[in-house]
mmCIF file of C-alpha atoms in Angstrom:
data_model
loop_
_atom_site.group_PDB
_atom_site.id
_atom_site.type_symbol
_atom_site.label_atom_id
_atom_site.label_comp_id
_atom_site.label_asym_id
_atom_site.label_seq_id
_atom_site.Cartn_x
_atom_site.Cartn_y
_atom_site.Cartn_z
ATOM 1 C CA GLN A 1 2.633 37.030 41.264
ATOM 2 C CA SER A 2 -0.117 36.109 43.682
ATOM 3 C CA ALA A 3 -0.200 37.711 47.110
ATOM 4 C CA LEU A 4 1.122 35.640 49.963
ATOM 5 C CA THR A 5 -1.638 34.214 52.161
ATOM 6 C CA GLN A 6 -1.936 35.256 55.791
ATOM 7 C CA PRO A 7 -4.775 34.601 58.245
ATOM 8 C CA ALA A 8 -7.022 37.627 58.581
ATOM 9 C CA SER A 9 -6.743 37.654 62.351
ATOM 10 C CA VAL A 10 -5.129 35.977 65.324
ATOM 11 C CA SER A 11 -5.484 36.633 69.016
ATOM 12 C CA GLY A 12 -3.844 35.764 72.302
ATOM 13 C CA SER A 13 -3.729 36.732 75.922
ATOM 14 C CA PRO A 14 -0.877 38.640 77.553
ATOM 15 C CA GLY A 15 2.086 36.368 78.208
ATOM 16 C CA GLN A 16 1.007 33.777 75.668
ATOM 17 C CA SER A 17 2.598 33.035 72.299
ATOM 18 C CA VAL A 18 0.935 33.484 68.935
ATOM 19 C CA THR A 19 2.093 32.373 65.515
ATOM 20 C CA ILE A 20 1.212 34.019 62.225
ATOM 21 C CA SER A 21 1.597 32.040 59.026
ATOM 22 C CA CYS A 22 2.528 33.337 55.596
ATOM 23 C CA THR A 23 1.985 30.922 52.725
ATOM 24 C CA GLY A 24 3.494 31.340 49.304
ATOM 25 C CA THR A 25 4.607 28.969 46.582
ATOM 26 C CA SER A 26 7.637 26.989 45.516
ATOM 27 C CA SER A 27 8.606 30.014 43.394
ATOM 28 C CA ASP A 28 8.987 32.380 46.320
ATOM 29 C CA ILE A 29 9.036 31.273 49.961
ATOM 30 C CA GLY A 30 9.781 27.691 48.984
ATOM 31 C CA THR A 31 12.916 28.670 47.075
ATOM 32 C CA TYR A 32 14.251 31.779 48.757
ATOM 33 C CA ASN A 33 14.936 32.330 52.449
ATOM 34 C CA LEU A 34 14.170 36.039 52.047
ATOM 35 C CA VAL A 35 10.975 36.614 53.979
ATOM 36 C CA SER A 36 10.567 39.849 55.894
ATOM 37 C CA TRP A 37 7.989 40.660 58.541
ATOM 38 C CA TYR A 38 6.517 44.025 59.513
ATOM 39 C CA GLN A 39 4.395 45.483 62.254
ATOM 40 C CA TYR A 40 1.995 47.881 60.663
ATOM 41 C CA HIS A 41 -0.347 50.467 62.106
ATOM 42 C CA PRO A 42 -2.502 52.161 59.419
ATOM 43 C CA GLY A 43 -1.317 55.685 58.773
ATOM 44 C CA ASN A 44 2.222 54.878 59.821
ATOM 45 C CA ALA A 45 5.127 53.362 57.943
ATOM 46 C CA PRO A 46 5.569 49.615 58.448
ATOM 47 C CA LYS A 47 8.245 48.694 60.991
ATOM 48 C CA VAL A 48 10.527 45.864 59.960
ATOM 49 C CA LEU A 49 10.736 43.090 62.550
ATOM 50 C CA ILE A 50 12.606 40.457 60.552
ATOM 51 C CA TYR A 51 14.448 40.747 57.254
ATOM 52 C CA GLY A 52 16.457 38.437 55.055
ATOM 53 C CA GLY A 53 14.567 35.463 56.443
ATOM 54 C CA THR A 54 16.149 35.408 59.886
ATOM 55 C CA LYS A 55 17.755 38.762 60.673
ATOM 56 C CA ARG A 56 16.381 40.951 63.444
ATOM 57 C CA PRO A 57 17.163 44.690 63.346
ATOM 58 C CA SER A 58 18.729 46.201 66.410
ATOM 59 C CA GLY A 59 16.063 47.396 68.769
ATOM 60 C CA VAL A 60 13.550 44.718 67.828
ATOM 61 C CA SER A 61 12.696 42.419 70.706
ATOM 62 C CA ASP A 62 13.886 38.805 70.606
ATOM 63 C CA ARG A 63 10.280 37.877 71.407
ATOM 64 C CA PHE A 64 9.817 37.957 67.632
ATOM 65 C CA THR A 65 11.155 34.791 66.004
ATOM 66 C CA THR A 66 10.700 33.157 62.622
ATOM 67 C CA SER A 67 10.707 29.737 61.042
ATOM 68 C CA LYS A 68 9.911 28.210 57.677
ATOM 69 C CA SER A 69 8.534 24.937 56.436
ATOM 70 C CA GLY A 70 8.161 24.324 52.739
ATOM 71 C CA ASN A 71 6.246 27.192 51.188
ATOM 72 C CA THR A 72 5.132 28.680 54.503
ATOM 73 C CA ALA A 73 6.929 31.085 56.811
ATOM 74 C CA TYR A 74 5.924 31.711 60.390
ATOM 75 C CA LEU A 75 6.298 34.628 62.782
ATOM 76 C CA THR A 76 5.998 33.740 66.458
ATOM 77 C CA ILE A 77 5.489 36.405 69.078
ATOM 78 C CA SER A 78 6.185 35.121 72.562
ATOM 79 C CA GLY A 79 5.357 36.771 75.868
ATOM 80 C CA LEU A 80 2.521 38.679 74.217
ATOM 81 C CA GLN A 81 2.177 42.289 75.358
ATOM 82 C CA SER A 82 -0.598 44.792 74.814
ATOM 83 C CA GLU A 83 1.665 46.945 72.643
ATOM 84 C CA ASP A 84 2.013 44.038 70.212
ATOM 85 C CA GLU A 85 -1.546 44.620 69.065
ATOM 86 C CA GLY A 86 -1.747 45.740 65.449
ATOM 87 C CA ASP A 87 -1.349 44.480 61.920
ATOM 88 C CA TYR A 88 1.443 42.155 60.805
ATOM 89 C CA LEU A 89 2.605 41.856 57.242
ATOM 90 C CA CYS A 90 4.892 39.392 55.509
ATOM 91 C CA CYS A 91 6.838 39.892 52.299
ATOM 92 C CA SER A 92 9.020 37.568 50.249
ATOM 93 C CA TYR A 93 11.479 37.826 47.417
ATOM 94 C CA GLY A 94 9.756 36.223 44.456
ATOM 95 C CA GLY A 95 12.587 35.686 41.990
ATOM 96 C CA ARG A 96 13.332 37.806 38.889
ATOM 97 C CA SER A 97 13.906 40.805 41.171
ATOM 98 C CA THR A 98 10.284 40.843 42.333
ATOM 99 C CA MET A 99 8.790 41.078 45.808
ATOM 100 C CA ILE A 100 5.413 39.877 47.066
ATOM 101 C CA PHE A 101 3.420 41.047 50.071
ATOM 102 C CA GLY A 102 0.923 39.153 52.131
ATOM 103 C CA GLY A 103 -2.533 40.497 52.854
ATOM 104 C CA GLY A 104 -1.798 41.218 56.502
ATOM 105 C CA THR A 105 -2.939 39.737 59.804
ATOM 106 C CA LYS A 106 -4.630 41.640 62.610
ATOM 107 C CA LEU A 107 -3.341 40.653 66.032
ATOM 108 C CA THR A 108 -5.626 41.236 68.972
ATOM 109 C CA VAL A 109 -4.284 40.991 72.508
ATOM 110 C CA LEU A 110 -7.187 39.873 74.643
ATOM 111 C CA GLU V 1 18.318 61.801 59.859
ATOM 112 C CA VAL V 2 17.733 58.878 57.544
ATOM 113 C CA GLN V 3 14.738 59.555 55.337
ATOM 114 C CA VAL V 4 13.213 59.210 51.909
ATOM 115 C CA VAL V 5 10.812 61.776 50.512
ATOM 116 C CA GLU V 6 8.473 61.182 47.600
ATOM 117 C CA SER V 7 6.971 63.743 45.249
ATOM 118 C CA GLY V 8 5.186 63.989 41.934
ATOM 119 C CA GLY V 9 1.764 62.574 42.685
ATOM 120 C CA GLY V 10 -1.458 64.149 41.539
ATOM 121 C CA LEU V 11 -4.632 63.775 39.512
ATOM 122 C CA VAL V 12 -4.176 62.426 36.002
ATOM 123 C CA GLN V 13 -6.532 61.212 33.299
ATOM 124 C CA PRO V 14 -6.580 57.562 32.215
ATOM 125 C CA GLY V 15 -4.027 56.856 29.522
ATOM 126 C CA ARG V 16 -1.792 59.749 30.523
ATOM 127 C CA SER V 17 1.628 59.687 32.201
ATOM 128 C CA LEU V 18 3.093 60.764 35.506
ATOM 129 C CA ARG V 19 6.597 60.676 36.977
ATOM 130 C CA LEU V 20 7.233 60.117 40.662
ATOM 131 C CA SER V 21 10.480 60.994 42.398
ATOM 132 C CA CYS V 22 12.098 59.947 45.656
ATOM 133 C CA ILE V 23 15.071 61.613 47.309
ATOM 134 C CA GLY V 24 17.062 59.766 49.943
ATOM 135 C CA SER V 25 19.158 61.413 52.622
ATOM 136 C CA GLY V 26 21.110 60.449 55.720
ATOM 137 C CA PHE V 27 22.440 57.228 54.219
ATOM 138 C CA ALA V 28 24.703 56.056 51.402
ATOM 139 C CA PHE V 29 21.995 55.999 48.737
ATOM 140 C CA ASP V 30 24.220 54.309 46.168
ATOM 141 C CA ASP V 31 24.789 51.316 48.456
ATOM 142 C CA TYR V 32 21.153 50.248 48.663
ATOM 143 C CA ALA V 33 18.450 48.822 46.441
ATOM 144 C CA MET V 34 15.327 50.970 46.360
ATOM 145 C CA HIS V 35 11.705 50.090 45.710
ATOM 146 C CA TRP V 36 8.274 51.528 44.989
ATOM 147 C CA VAL V 37 5.324 50.123 46.934
ATOM 148 C CA ARG V 38 1.713 51.264 46.647
ATOM 149 C CA GLN V 39 -1.413 51.064 48.710
ATOM 150 C CA VAL V 40 -4.939 51.476 47.480
ATOM 151 C CA PRO V 41 -6.882 53.258 50.238
ATOM 152 C CA GLY V 42 -8.363 50.654 52.556
ATOM 153 C CA LYS V 43 -6.435 47.810 50.930
ATOM 154 C CA GLY V 44 -3.107 46.078 51.479
ATOM 155 C CA LEU V 45 0.356 46.932 50.238
ATOM 156 C CA GLU V 46 1.469 46.001 46.725
ATOM 157 C CA TRP V 47 5.104 45.996 45.650
ATOM 158 C CA VAL V 48 5.393 47.868 42.340
ATOM 159 C CA ALA V 49 9.029 47.982 41.256
ATOM 160 C CA GLY V 50 12.575 47.675 42.549
ATOM 161 C CA LEU V 51 16.041 48.647 41.404
ATOM 162 C CA GLY V 52 19.359 47.429 42.759
ATOM 163 C CA TRP V 53 22.107 49.759 43.866
ATOM 164 C CA ASP V 54 24.028 49.145 40.672
ATOM 165 C CA GLY V 55 21.104 48.569 38.345
ATOM 166 C CA ARG V 56 21.776 44.820 38.029
ATOM 167 C CA HIS V 57 18.517 43.935 39.760
ATOM 168 C CA ILE V 58 15.414 45.500 38.226
ATOM 169 C CA GLY V 59 11.934 44.108 38.670
ATOM 170 C CA TYR V 60 8.273 44.995 38.168
ATOM 171 C CA ALA V 61 4.953 43.696 39.373
ATOM 172 C CA ASP V 62 2.995 41.974 36.626
ATOM 173 C CA SER V 63 0.310 44.648 36.984
ATOM 174 C CA VAL V 64 2.674 47.417 35.838
ATOM 175 C CA GLU V 65 5.190 45.574 33.632
ATOM 176 C CA GLY V 66 5.553 47.333 30.300
ATOM 177 C CA ARG V 67 3.884 50.538 31.532
ATOM 178 C CA PHE V 68 6.097 51.651 34.424
ATOM 179 C CA THR V 69 9.856 52.244 34.377
ATOM 180 C CA VAL V 70 12.016 52.592 37.474
ATOM 181 C CA SER V 71 15.338 54.415 37.343
ATOM 182 C CA ARG V 72 17.847 56.000 39.688
ATOM 183 C CA ASP V 73 20.498 58.698 39.708
ATOM 184 C CA ASN V 74 22.927 57.863 42.481
ATOM 185 C CA GLY V 75 24.699 61.195 42.008
ATOM 186 C CA LYS V 76 21.490 62.944 43.028
ATOM 187 C CA ASN V 77 20.352 60.335 45.590
ATOM 188 C CA SER V 78 17.162 59.968 43.607
ATOM 189 C CA LEU V 79 14.821 57.210 42.509
ATOM 190 C CA SER V 80 12.146 57.749 39.856
ATOM 191 C CA LEU V 81 9.078 55.926 38.619
ATOM 192 C CA GLN V 82 7.842 56.805 35.142
ATOM 193 C CA MET V 83 4.223 55.715 34.888
ATOM 194 C CA ASN V 84 2.693 55.542 31.410
ATOM 195 C CA SER V 85 -0.725 54.423 30.167
ATOM 196 C CA LEU V 86 -2.183 54.982 33.604
ATOM 197 C CA ARG V 87 -5.378 53.177 34.576
ATOM 198 C CA ALA V 88 -7.975 53.783 37.250
ATOM 199 C CA GLU V 89 -6.648 50.776 39.126
ATOM 200 C CA ASP V 90 -3.268 52.511 39.494
ATOM 201 C CA THR V 91 -4.906 54.965 41.901
ATOM 202 C CA ALA V 92 -3.007 54.543 45.148
ATOM 203 C CA LEU V 93 -0.607 56.058 47.642
ATOM 204 C CA TYR V 94 2.882 55.376 46.303
ATOM 205 C CA TYR V 95 5.722 54.823 48.763
ATOM 206 C CA CYS V 96 9.443 54.826 48.178
ATOM 207 C CA ALA V 97 11.168 52.215 50.336
ATOM 208 C CA LYS V 98 14.810 51.471 51.073
ATOM 209 C CA ASP V 99 16.115 47.905 51.086
ATOM 210 C CA THR V 100 17.579 46.756 54.374
ATOM 211 C CA THR V 101 21.032 45.530 53.434
ATOM 212 C CA VAL V 102 24.039 47.137 51.804
ATOM 213 C CA GLY V 103 24.717 45.665 48.398
ATOM 214 C CA ARG V 104 21.855 43.180 48.549
ATOM 215 C CA TYR V 105 18.396 43.042 46.960
ATOM 216 C CA GLY V 106 15.092 41.855 48.304
ATOM 217 C CA GLU V 107 15.838 41.260 51.965
ATOM 218 C CA GLY V 108 13.168 43.703 53.115
ATOM 219 C CA PHE V 109 12.402 47.370 53.629
ATOM 220 C CA ASP V 110 13.592 49.437 56.574
ATOM 221 C CA MET V 111 12.801 52.994 55.563
ATOM 222 C CA TRP V 112 9.620 54.301 54.009
ATOM 223 C CA GLY V 113 8.558 57.736 52.924
ATOM 224 C CA GLN V 114 5.216 59.330 53.685
ATOM 225 C CA GLY V 115 3.955 58.518 50.231
ATOM 226 C CA THR V 116 2.630 60.519 47.301
ATOM 227 C CA MET V 117 -0.964 60.076 46.142
ATOM 228 C CA VAL V 118 -1.732 59.237 42.536
ATOM 229 C CA THR V 119 -5.343 59.498 41.373
ATOM 230 C CA VAL V 120 -6.239 58.311 37.896
ATOM 231 C CA SER V 121 -9.639 59.637 36.903
ATOM 232 C CA SER V 122 -11.345 61.473 34.081
#
């Protein structure tokens, strides 16, 4: 169970789009469409943005969209806003009832 | 109010045991898988263990397999984590987290507690 790989940081200007990648293996992301994404501010509980690969909870903006290619999942945030700044975390089902987190990506809105 | 509340953390010597508990309220506890996730201060999140609503799904991180045991009592809306043979590297803030989807396992986490701190040190 190796941690999923995320870029340490990404940045974008207000109104732009940014994409955060989350790379796993053929045993997790490559096999299961069960990636979840979280917005995370240290000291607070993570907020789920996407779950079950493609599902968006009520109340989460449709500016947050996901895609997947092979062993990598992507979170795209469009129409970047200042309140989007923070840490973003991915997680995947890893088979055998296990889950795997990514290391997190810090988003800076310029 | 939907919430989960952890308890049971503390200071424990290496090699000893500790039992964490989590009580869920405001939702149908027996309909959801539940998980334990930990965070070493200043580091990222690590999934520790998960248990399906009916016990069919049960999984552990490699780092705790054979030492930790997750269990639940749906009648008491409770989830437990029995931690044996504790090591210094188990020192972390332990969160209880609710799975997102009724009757499913591993789709994500939509409710987290405040966490309970476990410190393993002599």
